[in-house]
PDB file of C-alpha atoms in Angstrom:
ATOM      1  CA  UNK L   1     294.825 154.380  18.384  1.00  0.00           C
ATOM      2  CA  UNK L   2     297.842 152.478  19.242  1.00  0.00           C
ATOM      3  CA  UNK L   3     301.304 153.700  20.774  1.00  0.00           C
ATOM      4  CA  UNK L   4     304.457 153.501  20.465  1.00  0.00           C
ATOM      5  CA  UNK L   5     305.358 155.454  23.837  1.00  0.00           C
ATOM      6  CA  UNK L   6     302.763 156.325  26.465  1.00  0.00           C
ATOM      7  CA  UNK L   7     305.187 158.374  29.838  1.00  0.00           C
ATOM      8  CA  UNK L   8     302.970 158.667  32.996  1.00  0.00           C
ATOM      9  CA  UNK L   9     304.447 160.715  35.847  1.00  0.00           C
ATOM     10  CA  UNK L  10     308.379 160.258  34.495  1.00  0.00           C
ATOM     11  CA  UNK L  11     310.776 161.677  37.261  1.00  0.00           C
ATOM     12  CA  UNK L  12     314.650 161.463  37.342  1.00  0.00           C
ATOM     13  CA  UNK L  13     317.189 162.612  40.262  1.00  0.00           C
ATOM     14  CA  UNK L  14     320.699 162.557  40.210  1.00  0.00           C
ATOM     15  CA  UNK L  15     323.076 163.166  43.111  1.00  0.00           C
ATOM     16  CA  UNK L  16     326.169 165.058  42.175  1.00  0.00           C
ATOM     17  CA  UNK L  17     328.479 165.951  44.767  1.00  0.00           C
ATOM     18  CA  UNK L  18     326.175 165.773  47.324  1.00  0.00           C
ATOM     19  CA  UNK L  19     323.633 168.053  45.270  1.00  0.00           C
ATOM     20  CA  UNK L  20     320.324 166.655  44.369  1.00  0.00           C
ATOM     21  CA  UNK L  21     319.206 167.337  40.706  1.00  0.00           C
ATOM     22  CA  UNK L  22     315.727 166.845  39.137  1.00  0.00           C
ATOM     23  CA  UNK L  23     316.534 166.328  35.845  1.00  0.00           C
ATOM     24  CA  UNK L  24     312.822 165.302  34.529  1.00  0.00           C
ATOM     25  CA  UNK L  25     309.362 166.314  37.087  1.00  0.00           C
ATOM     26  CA  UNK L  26     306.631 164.724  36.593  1.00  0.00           C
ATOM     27  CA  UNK L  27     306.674 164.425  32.237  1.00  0.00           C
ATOM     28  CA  UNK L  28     303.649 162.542  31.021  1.00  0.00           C
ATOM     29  CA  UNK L  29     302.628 162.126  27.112  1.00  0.00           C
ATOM     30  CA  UNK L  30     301.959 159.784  24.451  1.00  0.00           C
ATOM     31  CA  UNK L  31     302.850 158.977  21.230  1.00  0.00           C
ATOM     32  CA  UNK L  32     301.272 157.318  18.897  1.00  0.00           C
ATOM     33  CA  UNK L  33     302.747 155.007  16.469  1.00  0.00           C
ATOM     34  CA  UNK L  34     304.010 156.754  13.182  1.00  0.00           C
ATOM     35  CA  UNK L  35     304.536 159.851  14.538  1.00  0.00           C
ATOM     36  CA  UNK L  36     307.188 162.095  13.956  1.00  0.00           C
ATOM     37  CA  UNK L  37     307.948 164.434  17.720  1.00  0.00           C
ATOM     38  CA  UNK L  38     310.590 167.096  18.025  1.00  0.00           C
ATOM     39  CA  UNK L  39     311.835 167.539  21.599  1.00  0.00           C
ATOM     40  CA  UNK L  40     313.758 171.006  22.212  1.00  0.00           C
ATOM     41  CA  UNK L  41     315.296 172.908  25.083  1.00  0.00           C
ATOM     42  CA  UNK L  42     317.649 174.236  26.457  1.00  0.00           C
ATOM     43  CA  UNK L  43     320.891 172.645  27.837  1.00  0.00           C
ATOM     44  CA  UNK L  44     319.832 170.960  31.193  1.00  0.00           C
ATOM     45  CA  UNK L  45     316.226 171.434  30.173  1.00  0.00           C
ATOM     46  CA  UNK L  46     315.590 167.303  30.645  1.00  0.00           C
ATOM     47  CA  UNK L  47     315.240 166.644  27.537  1.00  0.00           C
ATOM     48  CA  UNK L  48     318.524 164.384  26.959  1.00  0.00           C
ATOM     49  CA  UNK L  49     317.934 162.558  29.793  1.00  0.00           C
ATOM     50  CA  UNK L  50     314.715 161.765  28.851  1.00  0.00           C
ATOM     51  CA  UNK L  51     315.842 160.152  25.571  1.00  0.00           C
ATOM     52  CA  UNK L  52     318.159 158.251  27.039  1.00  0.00           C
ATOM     53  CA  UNK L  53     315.149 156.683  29.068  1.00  0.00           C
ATOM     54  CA  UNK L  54     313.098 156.328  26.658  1.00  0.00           C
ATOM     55  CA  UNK L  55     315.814 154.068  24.889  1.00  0.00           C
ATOM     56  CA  UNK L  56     316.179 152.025  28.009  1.00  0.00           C
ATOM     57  CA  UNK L  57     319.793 153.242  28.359  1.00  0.00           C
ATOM     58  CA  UNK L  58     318.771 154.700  32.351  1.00  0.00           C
ATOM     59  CA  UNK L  59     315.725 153.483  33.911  1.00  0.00           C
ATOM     60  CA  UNK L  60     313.627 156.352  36.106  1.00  0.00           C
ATOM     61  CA  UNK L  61     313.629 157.410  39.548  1.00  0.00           C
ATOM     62  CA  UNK L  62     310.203 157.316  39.445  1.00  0.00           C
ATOM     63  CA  UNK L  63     306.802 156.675  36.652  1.00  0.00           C
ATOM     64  CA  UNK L  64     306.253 154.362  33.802  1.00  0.00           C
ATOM     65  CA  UNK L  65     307.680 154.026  30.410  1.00  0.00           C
ATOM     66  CA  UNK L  66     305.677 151.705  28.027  1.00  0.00           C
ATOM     67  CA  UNK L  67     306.753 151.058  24.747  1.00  0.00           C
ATOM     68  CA  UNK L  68     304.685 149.384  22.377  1.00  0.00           C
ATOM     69  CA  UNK L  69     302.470 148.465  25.513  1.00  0.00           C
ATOM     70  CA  UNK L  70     305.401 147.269  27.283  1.00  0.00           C
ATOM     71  CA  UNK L  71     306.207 148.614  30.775  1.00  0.00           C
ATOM     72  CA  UNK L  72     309.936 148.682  31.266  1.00  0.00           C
ATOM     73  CA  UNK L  73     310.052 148.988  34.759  1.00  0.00           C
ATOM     74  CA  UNK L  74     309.116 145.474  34.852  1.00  0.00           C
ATOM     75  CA  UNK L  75     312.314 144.449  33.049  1.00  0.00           C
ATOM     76  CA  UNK L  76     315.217 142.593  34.256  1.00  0.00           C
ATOM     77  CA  UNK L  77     318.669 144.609  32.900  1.00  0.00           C
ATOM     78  CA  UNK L  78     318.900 141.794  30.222  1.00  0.00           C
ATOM     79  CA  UNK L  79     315.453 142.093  28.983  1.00  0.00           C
ATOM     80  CA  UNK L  80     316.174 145.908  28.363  1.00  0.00           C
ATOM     81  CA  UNK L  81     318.739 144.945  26.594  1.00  0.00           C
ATOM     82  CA  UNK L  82     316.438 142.900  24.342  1.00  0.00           C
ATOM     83  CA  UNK L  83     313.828 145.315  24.463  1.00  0.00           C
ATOM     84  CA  UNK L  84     316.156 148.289  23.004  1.00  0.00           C
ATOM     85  CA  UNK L  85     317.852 145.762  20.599  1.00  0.00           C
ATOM     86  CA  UNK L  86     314.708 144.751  19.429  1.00  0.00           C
ATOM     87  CA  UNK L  87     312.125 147.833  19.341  1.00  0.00           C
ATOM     88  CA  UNK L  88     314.377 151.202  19.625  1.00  0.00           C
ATOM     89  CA  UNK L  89     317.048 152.362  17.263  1.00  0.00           C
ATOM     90  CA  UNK L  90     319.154 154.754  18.290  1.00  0.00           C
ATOM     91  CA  UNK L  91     321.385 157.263  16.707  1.00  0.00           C
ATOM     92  CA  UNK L  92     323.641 159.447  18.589  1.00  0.00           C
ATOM     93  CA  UNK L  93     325.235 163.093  18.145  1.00  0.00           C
ATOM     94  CA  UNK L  94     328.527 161.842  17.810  1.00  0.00           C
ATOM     95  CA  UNK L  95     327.979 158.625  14.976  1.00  0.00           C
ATOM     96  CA  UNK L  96     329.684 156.205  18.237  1.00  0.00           C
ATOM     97  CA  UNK L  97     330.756 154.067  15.476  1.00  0.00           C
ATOM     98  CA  UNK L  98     333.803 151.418  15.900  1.00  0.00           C
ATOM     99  CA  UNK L  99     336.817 153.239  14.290  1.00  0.00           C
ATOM    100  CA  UNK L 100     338.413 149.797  13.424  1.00  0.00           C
ATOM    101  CA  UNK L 101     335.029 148.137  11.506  1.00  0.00           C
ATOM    102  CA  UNK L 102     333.954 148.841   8.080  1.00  0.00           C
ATOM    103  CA  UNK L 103     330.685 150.510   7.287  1.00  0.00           C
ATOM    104  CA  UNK L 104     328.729 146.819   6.693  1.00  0.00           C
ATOM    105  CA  UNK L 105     330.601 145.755   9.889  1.00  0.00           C
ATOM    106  CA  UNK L 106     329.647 148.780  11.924  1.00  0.00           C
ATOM    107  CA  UNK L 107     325.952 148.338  10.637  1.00  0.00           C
ATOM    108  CA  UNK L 108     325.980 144.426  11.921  1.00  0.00           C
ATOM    109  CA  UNK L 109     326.514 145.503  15.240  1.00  0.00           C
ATOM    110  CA  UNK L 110     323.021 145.628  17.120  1.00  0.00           C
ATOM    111  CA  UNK L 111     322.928 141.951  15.306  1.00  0.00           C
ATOM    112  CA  UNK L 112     325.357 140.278  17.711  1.00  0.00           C
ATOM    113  CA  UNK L 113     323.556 141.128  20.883  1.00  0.00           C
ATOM    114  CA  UNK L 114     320.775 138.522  19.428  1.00  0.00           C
ATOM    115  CA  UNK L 115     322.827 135.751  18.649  1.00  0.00           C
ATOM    116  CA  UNK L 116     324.438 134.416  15.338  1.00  0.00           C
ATOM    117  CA  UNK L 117     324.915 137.228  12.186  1.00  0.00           C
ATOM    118  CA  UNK L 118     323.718 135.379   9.142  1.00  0.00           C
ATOM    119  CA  UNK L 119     324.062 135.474   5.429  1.00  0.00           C
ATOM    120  CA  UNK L 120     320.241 137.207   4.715  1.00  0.00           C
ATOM    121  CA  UNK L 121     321.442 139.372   7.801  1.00  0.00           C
ATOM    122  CA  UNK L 122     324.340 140.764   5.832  1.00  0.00           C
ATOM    123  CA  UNK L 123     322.467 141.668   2.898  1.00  0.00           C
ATOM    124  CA  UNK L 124     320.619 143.265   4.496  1.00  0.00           C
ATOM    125  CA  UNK L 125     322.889 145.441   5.867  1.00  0.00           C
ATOM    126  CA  UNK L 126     324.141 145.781   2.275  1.00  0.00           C
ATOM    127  CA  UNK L 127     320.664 147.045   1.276  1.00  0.00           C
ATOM    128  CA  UNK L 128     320.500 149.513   4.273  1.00  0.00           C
ATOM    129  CA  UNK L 129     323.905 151.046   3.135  1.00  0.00           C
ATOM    130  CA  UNK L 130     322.518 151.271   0.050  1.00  0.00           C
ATOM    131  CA  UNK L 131     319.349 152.676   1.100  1.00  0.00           C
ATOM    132  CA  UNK L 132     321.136 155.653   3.242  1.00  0.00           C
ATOM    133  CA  UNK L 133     323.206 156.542   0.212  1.00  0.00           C
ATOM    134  CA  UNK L 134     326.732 154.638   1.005  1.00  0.00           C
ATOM    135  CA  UNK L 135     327.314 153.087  -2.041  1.00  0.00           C
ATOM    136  CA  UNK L 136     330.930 152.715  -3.309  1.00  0.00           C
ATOM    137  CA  UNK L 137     331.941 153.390   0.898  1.00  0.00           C
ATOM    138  CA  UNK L 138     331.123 149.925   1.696  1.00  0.00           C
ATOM    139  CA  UNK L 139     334.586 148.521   3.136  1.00  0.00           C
ATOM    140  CA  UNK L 140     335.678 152.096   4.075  1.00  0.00           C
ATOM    141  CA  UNK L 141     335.776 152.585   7.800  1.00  0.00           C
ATOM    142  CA  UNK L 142     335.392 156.136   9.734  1.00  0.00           C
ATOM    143  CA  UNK L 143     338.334 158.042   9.550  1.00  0.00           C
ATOM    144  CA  UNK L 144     337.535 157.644   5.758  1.00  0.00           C
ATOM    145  CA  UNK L 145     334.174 158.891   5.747  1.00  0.00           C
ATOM    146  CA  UNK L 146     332.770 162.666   5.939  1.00  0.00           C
ATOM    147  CA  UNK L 147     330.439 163.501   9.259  1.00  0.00           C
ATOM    148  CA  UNK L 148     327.320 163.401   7.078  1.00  0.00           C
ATOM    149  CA  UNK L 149     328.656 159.556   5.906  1.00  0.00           C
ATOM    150  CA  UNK L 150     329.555 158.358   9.268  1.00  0.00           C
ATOM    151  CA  UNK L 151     325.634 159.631  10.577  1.00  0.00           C
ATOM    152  CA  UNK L 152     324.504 157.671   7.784  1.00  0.00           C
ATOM    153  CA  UNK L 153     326.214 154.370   8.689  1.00  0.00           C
ATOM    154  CA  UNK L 154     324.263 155.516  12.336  1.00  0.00           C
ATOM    155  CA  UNK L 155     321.146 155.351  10.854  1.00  0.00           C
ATOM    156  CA  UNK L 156     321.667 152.455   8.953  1.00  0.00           C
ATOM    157  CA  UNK L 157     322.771 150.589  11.790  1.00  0.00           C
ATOM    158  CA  UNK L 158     319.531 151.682  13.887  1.00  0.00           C
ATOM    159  CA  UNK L 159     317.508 150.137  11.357  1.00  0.00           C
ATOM    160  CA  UNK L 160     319.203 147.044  11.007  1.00  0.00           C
ATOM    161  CA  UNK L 161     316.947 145.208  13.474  1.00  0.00           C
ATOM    162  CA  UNK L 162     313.864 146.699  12.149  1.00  0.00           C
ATOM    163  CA  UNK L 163     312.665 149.142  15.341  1.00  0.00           C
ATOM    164  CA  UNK L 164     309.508 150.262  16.151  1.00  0.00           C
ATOM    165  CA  UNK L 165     310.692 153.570  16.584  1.00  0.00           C
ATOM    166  CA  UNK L 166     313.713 155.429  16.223  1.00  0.00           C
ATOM    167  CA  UNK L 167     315.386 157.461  19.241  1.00  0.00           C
ATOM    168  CA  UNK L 168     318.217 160.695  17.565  1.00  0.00           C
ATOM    169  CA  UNK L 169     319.897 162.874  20.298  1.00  0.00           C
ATOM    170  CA  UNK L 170     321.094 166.047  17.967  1.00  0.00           C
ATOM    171  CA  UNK L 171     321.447 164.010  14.800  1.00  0.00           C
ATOM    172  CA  UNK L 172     322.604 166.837  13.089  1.00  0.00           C
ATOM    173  CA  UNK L 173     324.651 169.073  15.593  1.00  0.00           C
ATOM    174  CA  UNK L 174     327.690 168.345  13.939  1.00  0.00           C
ATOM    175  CA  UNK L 175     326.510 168.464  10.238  1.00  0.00           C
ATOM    176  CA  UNK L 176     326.639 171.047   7.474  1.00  0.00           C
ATOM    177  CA  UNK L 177     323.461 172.500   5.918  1.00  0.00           C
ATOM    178  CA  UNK L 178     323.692 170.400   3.049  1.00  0.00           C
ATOM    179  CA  UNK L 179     324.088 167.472   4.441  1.00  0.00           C
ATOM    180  CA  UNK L 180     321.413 167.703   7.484  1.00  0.00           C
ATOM    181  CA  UNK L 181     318.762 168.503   4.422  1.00  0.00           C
ATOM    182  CA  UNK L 182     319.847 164.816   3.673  1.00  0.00           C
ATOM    183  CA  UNK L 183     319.686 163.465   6.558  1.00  0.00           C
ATOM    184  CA  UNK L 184     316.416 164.735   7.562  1.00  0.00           C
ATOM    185  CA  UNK L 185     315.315 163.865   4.402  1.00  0.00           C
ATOM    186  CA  UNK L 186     316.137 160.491   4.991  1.00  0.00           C
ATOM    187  CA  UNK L 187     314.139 161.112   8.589  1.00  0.00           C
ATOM    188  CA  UNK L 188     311.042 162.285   6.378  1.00  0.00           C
ATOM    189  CA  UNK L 189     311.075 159.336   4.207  1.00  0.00           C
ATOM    190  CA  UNK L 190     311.375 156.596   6.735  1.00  0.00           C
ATOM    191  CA  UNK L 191     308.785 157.981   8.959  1.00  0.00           C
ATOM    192  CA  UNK L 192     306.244 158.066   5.706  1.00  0.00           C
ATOM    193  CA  UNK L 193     306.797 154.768   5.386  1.00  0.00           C
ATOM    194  CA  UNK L 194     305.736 154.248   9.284  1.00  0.00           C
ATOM    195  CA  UNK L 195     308.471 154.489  11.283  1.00  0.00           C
ATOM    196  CA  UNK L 196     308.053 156.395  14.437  1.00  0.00           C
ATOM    197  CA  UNK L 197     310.654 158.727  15.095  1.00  0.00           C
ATOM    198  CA  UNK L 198     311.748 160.864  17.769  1.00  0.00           C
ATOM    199  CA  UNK L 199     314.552 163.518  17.654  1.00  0.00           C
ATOM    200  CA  UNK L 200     316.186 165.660  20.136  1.00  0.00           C
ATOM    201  CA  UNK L 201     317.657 168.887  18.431  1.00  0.00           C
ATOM    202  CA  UNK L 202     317.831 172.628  19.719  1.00  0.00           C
ATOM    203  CA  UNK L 203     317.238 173.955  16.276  1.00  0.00           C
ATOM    204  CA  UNK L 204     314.147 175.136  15.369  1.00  0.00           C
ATOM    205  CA  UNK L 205     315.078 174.502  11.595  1.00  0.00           C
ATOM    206  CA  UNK L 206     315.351 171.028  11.852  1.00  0.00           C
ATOM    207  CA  UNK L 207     311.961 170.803  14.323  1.00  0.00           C
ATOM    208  CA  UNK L 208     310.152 172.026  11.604  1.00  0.00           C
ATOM    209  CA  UNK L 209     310.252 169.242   9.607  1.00  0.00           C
ATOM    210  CA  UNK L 210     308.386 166.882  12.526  1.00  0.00           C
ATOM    211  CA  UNK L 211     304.682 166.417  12.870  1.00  0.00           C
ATOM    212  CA  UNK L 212     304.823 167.391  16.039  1.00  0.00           C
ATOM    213  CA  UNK L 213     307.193 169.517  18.915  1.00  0.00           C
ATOM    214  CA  UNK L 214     307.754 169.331  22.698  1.00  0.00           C
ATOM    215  CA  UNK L 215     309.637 172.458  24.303  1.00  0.00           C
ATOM    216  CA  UNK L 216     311.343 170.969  27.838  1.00  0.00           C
ATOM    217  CA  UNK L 217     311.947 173.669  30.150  1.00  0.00           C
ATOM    218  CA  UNK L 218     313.505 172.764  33.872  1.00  0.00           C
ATOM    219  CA  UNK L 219     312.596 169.069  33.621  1.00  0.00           C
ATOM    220  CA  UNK L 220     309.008 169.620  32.528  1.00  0.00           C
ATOM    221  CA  UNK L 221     307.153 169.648  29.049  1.00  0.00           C
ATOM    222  CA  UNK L 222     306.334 173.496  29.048  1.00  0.00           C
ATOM    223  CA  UNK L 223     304.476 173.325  25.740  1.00  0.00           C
ATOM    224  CA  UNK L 224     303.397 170.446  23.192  1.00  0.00           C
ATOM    225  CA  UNK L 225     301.822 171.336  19.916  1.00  0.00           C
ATOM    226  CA  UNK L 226     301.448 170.072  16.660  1.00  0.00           C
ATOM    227  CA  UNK L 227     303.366 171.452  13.408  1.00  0.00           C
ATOM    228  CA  UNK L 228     300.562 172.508  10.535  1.00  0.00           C
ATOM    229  CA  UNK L 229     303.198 173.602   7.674  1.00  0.00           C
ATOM    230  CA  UNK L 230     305.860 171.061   8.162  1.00  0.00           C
ATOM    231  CA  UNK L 231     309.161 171.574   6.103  1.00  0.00           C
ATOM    232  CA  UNK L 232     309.702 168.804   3.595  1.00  0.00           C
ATOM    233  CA  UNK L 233     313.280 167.970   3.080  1.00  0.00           C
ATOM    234  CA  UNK L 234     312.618 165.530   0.893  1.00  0.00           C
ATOM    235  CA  UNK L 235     311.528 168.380  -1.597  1.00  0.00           C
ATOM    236  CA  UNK L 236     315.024 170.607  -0.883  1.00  0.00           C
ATOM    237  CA  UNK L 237     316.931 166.910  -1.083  1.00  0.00           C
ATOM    238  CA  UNK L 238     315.734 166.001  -4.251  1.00  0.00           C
ATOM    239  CA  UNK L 239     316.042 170.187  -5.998  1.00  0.00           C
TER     240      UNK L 239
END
């Protein structure tokens, strides 16, 4: 079996105003490539921070992160930078998209950290906007687009570079029923074509519709099972 993430022994302390925090204690899994995990918990339950290291935006106090057999504890700063651009796509909460770009331009971002944008590299950024149902909002930029358009110019642009996995801190915290359906939908259908995907959410609604959940509880994995009637949203999507 290979893996997309194996954790051994992950621990993370902050120091905040001369208070010590352990924000993750000692978290250890795997996952294997293809799958599909929901992490939940509570607010300060560990499990933001340890997306954030897994997408090589923090680096630990103290344990291993490998990704795709990789240990990034090994890496220089600029090879995490290459390693994230490269192997992890990551969509955030909040969209963090550049008000002043249009959607195509938004979704070339992660291109310029590797170099030179070319023309086979905007068509395919086309065919991504496309692909996450953005047709017609092509030249439009943010303020012009819904919350449930802007996400989907966030996935878009986490695909652009073709990741091994994809990282989503509360995807769809800000979204209306409707339109997280769709987006986890769109979730569903990428990680049936292989993609490995992990998601950070606090609803169980939206866990349901992974292969697989982890419940964080005071900076370590309190339970880790394995969902046997997954929700398709591809099925509610397409009705």
């Amino acid at each position: 079996m290979k893996f997309a993430v194996q954790v051994d022994d992950l621990r993370k302390v902050y120091r905040l105003k001369g208070e010590t925090v352990h924000a993750l204690r000692g978290v250890s899994f795997d996952v294997p490539e293809g799958d599909y995990v929901a992490i939940m918990g509570t607010s300060g339950s560990g499990k933001s921070t340890l997306l954030n290291l897994l997408g090589c935006l923090d680096r630990p106090s103290q344990g291993k992160i490998l990704l795709g057999g990789y240990d990034t504890g090994s890496l220089s700063d600029d090879e995490l930078s290459q390693m994230r651009a490269a192997r992890v796509g990551i969509i955030f909460q909040a969209y963090n998209l550049i008000q002043q770009l249009t959607v195509l331009e938004n979704i070339e971002v992660p291109l310029y950290y590797r170099g030179k944008v070319t023309p086979e590299d905007r068509r395919r950024c086309k065919e991504l906007a496309l692909m996450v149902g953005l047709k017609g909002r092509l030249d439009h930029r943010p303020m012009q687009l819904s919350g449930g358009q802007q996400q989907r110019v966030a996935v878009a642009r986490s695909l652009i570079n073709n990741p091994d996995y994809i990282l989503a801190d509360e995807p769809t915290g800000n979204l209306d029923s409707r339109t997280t359906e769709e987006i986890l939908a769109l979730f569903e259908r990428l990680n049936n074509e292989g993609r490995t995907i992990i998601i950070v959410t606090h609803e169980d609604d939206v866990s349901e519709h992974a292969r697989r959940v982890m419940r964080m509880s005071d900076g370590e994995i309190a339970s880790d099972y394995q969902i046997e009637n997954r929700r398709s949203a591809l099925a509610t999507a397409a009705s």
